[in-house]
Tab-separated table of C-alpha atoms and ligand atoms in Angstrom:
chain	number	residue	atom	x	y	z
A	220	UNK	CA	58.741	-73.408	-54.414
A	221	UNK	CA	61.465	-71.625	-57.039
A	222	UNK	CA	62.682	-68.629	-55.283
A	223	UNK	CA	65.855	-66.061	-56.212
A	224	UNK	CA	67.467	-64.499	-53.323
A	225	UNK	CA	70.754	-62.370	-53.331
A	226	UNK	CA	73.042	-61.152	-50.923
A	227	UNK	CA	74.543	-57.703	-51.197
A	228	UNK	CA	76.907	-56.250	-49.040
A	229	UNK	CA	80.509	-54.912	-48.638
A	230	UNK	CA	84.020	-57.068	-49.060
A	231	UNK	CA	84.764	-59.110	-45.946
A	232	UNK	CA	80.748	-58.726	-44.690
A	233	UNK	CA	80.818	-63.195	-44.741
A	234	UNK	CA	78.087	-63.682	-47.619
A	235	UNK	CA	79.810	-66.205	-48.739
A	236	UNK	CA	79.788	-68.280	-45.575
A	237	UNK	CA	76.379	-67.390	-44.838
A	238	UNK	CA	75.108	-68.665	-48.367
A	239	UNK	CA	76.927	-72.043	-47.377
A	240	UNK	CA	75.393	-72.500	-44.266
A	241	UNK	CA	71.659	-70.894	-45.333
A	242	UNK	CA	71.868	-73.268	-48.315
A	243	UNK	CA	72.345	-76.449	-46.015
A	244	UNK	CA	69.843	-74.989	-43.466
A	245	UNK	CA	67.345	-75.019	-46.664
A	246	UNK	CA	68.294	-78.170	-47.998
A	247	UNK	CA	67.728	-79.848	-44.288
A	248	UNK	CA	64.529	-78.573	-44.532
A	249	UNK	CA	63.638	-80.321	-48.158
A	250	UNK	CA	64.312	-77.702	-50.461
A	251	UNK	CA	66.212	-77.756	-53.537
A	252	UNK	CA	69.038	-75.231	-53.780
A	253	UNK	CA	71.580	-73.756	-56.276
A	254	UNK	CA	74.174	-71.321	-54.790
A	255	UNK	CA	76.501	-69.234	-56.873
A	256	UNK	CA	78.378	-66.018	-57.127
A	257	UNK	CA	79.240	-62.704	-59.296
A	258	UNK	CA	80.913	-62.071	-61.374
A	259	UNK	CA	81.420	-65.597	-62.426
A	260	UNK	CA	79.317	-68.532	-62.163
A	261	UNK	CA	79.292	-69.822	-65.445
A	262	UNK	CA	82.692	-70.860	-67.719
A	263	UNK	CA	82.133	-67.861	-69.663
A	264	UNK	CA	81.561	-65.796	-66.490
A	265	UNK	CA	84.699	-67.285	-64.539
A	266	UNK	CA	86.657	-65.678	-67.961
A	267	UNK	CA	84.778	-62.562	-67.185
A	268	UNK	CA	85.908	-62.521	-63.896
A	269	UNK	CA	89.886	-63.501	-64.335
A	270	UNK	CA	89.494	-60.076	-66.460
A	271	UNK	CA	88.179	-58.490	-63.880
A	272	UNK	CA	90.165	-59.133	-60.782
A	273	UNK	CA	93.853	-59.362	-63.329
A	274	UNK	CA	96.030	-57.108	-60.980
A	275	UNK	CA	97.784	-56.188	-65.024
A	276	UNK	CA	94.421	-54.918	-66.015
A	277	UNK	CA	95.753	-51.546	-64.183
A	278	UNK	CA	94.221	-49.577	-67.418
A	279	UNK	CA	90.537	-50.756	-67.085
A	280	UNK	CA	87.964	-48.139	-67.727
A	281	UNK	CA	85.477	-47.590	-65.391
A	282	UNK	CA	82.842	-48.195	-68.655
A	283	UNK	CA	84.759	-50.958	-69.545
A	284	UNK	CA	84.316	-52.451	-66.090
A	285	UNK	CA	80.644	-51.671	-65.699
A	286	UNK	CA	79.832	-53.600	-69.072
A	287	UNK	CA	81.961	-57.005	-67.945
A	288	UNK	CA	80.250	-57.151	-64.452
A	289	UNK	CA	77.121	-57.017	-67.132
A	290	UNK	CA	78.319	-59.344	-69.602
A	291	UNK	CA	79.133	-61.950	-66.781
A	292	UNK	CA	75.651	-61.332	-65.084
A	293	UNK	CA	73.496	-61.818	-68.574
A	294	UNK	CA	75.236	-65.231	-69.018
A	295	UNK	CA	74.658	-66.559	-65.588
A	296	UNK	CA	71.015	-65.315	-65.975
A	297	UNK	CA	70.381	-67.397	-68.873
A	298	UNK	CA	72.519	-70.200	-68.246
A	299	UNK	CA	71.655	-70.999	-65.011
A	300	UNK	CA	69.419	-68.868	-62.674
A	301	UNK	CA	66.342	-69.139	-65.313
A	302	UNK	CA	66.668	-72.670	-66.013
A	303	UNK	CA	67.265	-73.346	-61.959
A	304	UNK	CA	64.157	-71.764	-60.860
A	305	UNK	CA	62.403	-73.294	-63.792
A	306	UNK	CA	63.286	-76.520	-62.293
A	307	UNK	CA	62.268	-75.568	-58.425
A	308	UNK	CA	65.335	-74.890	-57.087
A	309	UNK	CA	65.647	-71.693	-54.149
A	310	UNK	CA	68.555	-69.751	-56.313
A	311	UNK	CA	71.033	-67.730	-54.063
A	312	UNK	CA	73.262	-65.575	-55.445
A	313	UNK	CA	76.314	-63.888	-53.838
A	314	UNK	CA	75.595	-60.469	-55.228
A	315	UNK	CA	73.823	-59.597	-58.280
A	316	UNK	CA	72.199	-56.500	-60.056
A	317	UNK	CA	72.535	-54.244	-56.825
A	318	UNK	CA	76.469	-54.439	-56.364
A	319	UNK	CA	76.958	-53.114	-60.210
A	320	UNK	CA	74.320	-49.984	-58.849
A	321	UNK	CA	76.511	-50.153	-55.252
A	322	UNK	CA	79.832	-50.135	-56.388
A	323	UNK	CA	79.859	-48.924	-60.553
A	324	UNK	CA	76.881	-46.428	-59.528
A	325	UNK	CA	76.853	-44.556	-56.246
A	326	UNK	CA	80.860	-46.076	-55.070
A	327	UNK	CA	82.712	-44.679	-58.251
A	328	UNK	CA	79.930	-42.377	-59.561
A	329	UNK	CA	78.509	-43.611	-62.758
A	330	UNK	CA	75.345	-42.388	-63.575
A	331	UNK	CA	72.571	-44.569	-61.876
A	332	UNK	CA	69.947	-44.076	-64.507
A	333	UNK	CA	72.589	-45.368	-67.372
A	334	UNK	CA	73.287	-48.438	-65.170
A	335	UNK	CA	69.735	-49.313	-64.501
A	336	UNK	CA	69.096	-49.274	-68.323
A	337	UNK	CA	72.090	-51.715	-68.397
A	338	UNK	CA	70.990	-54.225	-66.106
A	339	UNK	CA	67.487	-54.189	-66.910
A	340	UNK	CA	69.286	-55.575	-70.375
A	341	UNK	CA	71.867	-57.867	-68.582
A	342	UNK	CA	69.231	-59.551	-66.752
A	343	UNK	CA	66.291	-59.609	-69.221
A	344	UNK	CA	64.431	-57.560	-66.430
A	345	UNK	CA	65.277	-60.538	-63.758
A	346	UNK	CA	64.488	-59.381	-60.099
A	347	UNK	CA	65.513	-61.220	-57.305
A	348	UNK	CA	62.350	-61.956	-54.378
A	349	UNK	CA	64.488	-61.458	-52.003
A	350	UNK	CA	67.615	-59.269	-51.038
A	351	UNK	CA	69.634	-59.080	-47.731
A	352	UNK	CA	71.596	-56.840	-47.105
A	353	UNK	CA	74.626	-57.903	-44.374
A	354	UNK	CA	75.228	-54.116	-43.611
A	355	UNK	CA	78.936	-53.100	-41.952
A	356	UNK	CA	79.741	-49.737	-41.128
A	357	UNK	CA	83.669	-49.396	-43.446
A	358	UNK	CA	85.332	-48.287	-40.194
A	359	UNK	CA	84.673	-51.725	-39.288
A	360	UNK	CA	85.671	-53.564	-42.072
A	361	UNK	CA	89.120	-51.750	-42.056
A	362	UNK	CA	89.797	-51.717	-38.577
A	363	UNK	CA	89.175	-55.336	-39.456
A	364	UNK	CA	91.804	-54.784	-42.062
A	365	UNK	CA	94.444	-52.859	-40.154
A	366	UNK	CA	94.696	-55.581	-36.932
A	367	UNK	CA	94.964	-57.850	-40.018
A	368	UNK	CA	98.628	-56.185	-40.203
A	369	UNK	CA	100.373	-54.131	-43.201
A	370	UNK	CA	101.184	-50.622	-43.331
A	371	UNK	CA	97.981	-48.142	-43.711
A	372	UNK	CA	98.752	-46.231	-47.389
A	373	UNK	CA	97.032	-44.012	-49.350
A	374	UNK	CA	95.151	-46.336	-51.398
A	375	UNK	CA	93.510	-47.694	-47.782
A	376	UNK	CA	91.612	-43.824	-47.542
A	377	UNK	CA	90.453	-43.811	-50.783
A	378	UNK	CA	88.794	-47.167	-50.229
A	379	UNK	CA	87.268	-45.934	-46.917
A	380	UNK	CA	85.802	-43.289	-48.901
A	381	UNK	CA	84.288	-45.142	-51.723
A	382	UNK	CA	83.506	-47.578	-49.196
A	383	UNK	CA	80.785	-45.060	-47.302
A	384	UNK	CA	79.371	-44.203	-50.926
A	385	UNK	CA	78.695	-47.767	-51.206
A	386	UNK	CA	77.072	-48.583	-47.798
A	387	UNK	CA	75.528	-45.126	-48.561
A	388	UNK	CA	74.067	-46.729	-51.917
A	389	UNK	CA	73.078	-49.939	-50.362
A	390	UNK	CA	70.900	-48.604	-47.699
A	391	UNK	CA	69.433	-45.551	-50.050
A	392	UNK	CA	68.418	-48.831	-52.193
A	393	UNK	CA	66.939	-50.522	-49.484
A	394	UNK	CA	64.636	-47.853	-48.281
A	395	UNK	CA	63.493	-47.429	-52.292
A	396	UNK	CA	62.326	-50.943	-52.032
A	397	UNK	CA	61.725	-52.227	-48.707
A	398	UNK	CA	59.509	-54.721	-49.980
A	399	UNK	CA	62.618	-56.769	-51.514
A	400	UNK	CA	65.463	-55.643	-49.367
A	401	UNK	CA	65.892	-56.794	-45.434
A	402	UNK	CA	69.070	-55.386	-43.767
A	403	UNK	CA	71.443	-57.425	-41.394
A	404	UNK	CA	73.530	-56.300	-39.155
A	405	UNK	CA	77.216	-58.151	-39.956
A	406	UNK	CA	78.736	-57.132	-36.938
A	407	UNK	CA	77.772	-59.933	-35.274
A	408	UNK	CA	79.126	-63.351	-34.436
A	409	UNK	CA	78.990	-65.969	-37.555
A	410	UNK	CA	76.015	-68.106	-35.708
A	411	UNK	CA	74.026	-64.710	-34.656
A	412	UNK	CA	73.619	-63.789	-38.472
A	413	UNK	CA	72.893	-66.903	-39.702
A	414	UNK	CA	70.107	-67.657	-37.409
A	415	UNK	CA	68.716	-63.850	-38.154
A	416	UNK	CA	69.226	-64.748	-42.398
A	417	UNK	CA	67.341	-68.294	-41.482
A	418	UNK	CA	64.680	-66.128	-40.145
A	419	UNK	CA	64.483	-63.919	-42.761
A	420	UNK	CA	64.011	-66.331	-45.174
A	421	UNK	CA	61.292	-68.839	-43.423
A	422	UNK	CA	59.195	-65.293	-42.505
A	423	UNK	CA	59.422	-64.404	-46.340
A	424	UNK	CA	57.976	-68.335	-46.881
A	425	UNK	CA	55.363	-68.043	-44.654
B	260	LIG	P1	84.910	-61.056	-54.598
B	260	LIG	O1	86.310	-61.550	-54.540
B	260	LIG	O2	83.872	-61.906	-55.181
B	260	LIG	O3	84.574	-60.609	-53.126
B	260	LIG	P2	83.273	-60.482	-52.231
B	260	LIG	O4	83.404	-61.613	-51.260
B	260	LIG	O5	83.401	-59.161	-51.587
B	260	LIG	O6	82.035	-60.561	-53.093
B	260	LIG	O7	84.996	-59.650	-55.285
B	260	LIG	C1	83.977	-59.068	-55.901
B	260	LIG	C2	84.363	-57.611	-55.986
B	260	LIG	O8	83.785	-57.059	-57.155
B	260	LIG	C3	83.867	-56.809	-54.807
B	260	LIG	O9	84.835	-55.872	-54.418
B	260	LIG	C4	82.685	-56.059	-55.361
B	260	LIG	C5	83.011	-55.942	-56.814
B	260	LIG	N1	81.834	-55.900	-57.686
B	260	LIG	C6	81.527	-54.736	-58.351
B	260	LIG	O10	82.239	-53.726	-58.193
B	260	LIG	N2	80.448	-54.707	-59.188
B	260	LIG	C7	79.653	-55.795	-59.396
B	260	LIG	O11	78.669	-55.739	-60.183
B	260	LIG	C8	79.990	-57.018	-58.714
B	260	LIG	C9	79.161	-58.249	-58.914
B	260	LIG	C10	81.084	-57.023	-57.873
């Protein structure tokens, strides 16, 4: 059975090793899955993205930014999530629509309203099934960060912050639309939230 399920949730929250591990958890069981990630996922995308990330790109608007994360989402919607579920597959992305409204909208305080307008364009009105969020409170994350080592700068504040505006976002999301969104705790061990995320998905099968 095609299905489209994204994960949402802050920098460092392990998405990306939980989609590995979900994905062979689902394939064990018979299914056929295609895993990906934003921005990128496509050639085109991947270009998107160098833009994106390009420490030189120091003069980026935040308009500017909001309409790549867009550009790179309405290719990989076309190129490969239609097609994929088209064919059957369970398609899991590692963040999608949501993290433009998380991190563009309610983090640096574009208007929501303009952004939904935008995505609803980017992704030909493509809604995933199913969205987990793996929620972390930001203290956590950059306590995380500090034992990691480095000095603590100014830069560090600012992202704890925009940080709470994006949890903030996230969960005010959620609650809009609890029928698509399930919320995770991340601060658990690795195993814990995989096991929870398999659950999630075989109740949402059932
Ligand atoms: P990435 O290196 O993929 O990290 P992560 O593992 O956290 O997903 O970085 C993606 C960054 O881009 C992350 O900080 C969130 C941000 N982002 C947006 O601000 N808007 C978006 O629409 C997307 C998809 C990502």
């Amino acid at each position: 059975m095609p299905m489209f399920i994204t994960l949402e949730g802050p920098d460092g929250s392990g998405k990306t090793q939980q989609i590995q591990l979900l994905s062979e958890f689902l394939e064990s069981r018979g299914s056929k899955v295609y895993f990906s990630r934003e921005p990128g996922g496509t050639e085109i995308g991947d270009q998107i993205r160098d833009i994106l990330m390009d420490l030189k790109n120091t003069s980026m608007r935040p308009r500017t930014e909001t309409l790549l994360f867009c550009a790179s989402r309405a290719q990989i919607v076309e190129e490969v999530i239609k097609p994929k579920l088209a064919e059957g597959y369970i398609v899991i992305l590692d963040r999608y629509a949501d993290s433009t409204l998380a991190y563009q909208g309610y983090g640096h305080g574009n208007d929501l309203q303009t952004i939904r307008q935008l995505l609803n364009f980017a992704t030909d009105g493509l809604k995933p099934d199913l969205t987990i969020l793996l929620d972390l409170a930001p203290e956590v994350g950059l306590t995380r960060r500090k034992q990691g080592g480095g000095e603590w700068n100014r830069l560090d504040d600012y992202k704890l912050a925009l940080h709470k505006r994006v949890r903030e976002g996230y969960l005010e999301m959620a609650a809009q639309e609890p029928e698509r969104w399930r919320i995770l705790s991340a601060d658990q061990p690795i195993a814990v939230v995989q096991s929870n995320l398999q659950k999630i998905i075989l109740d949402y099968l059932e």
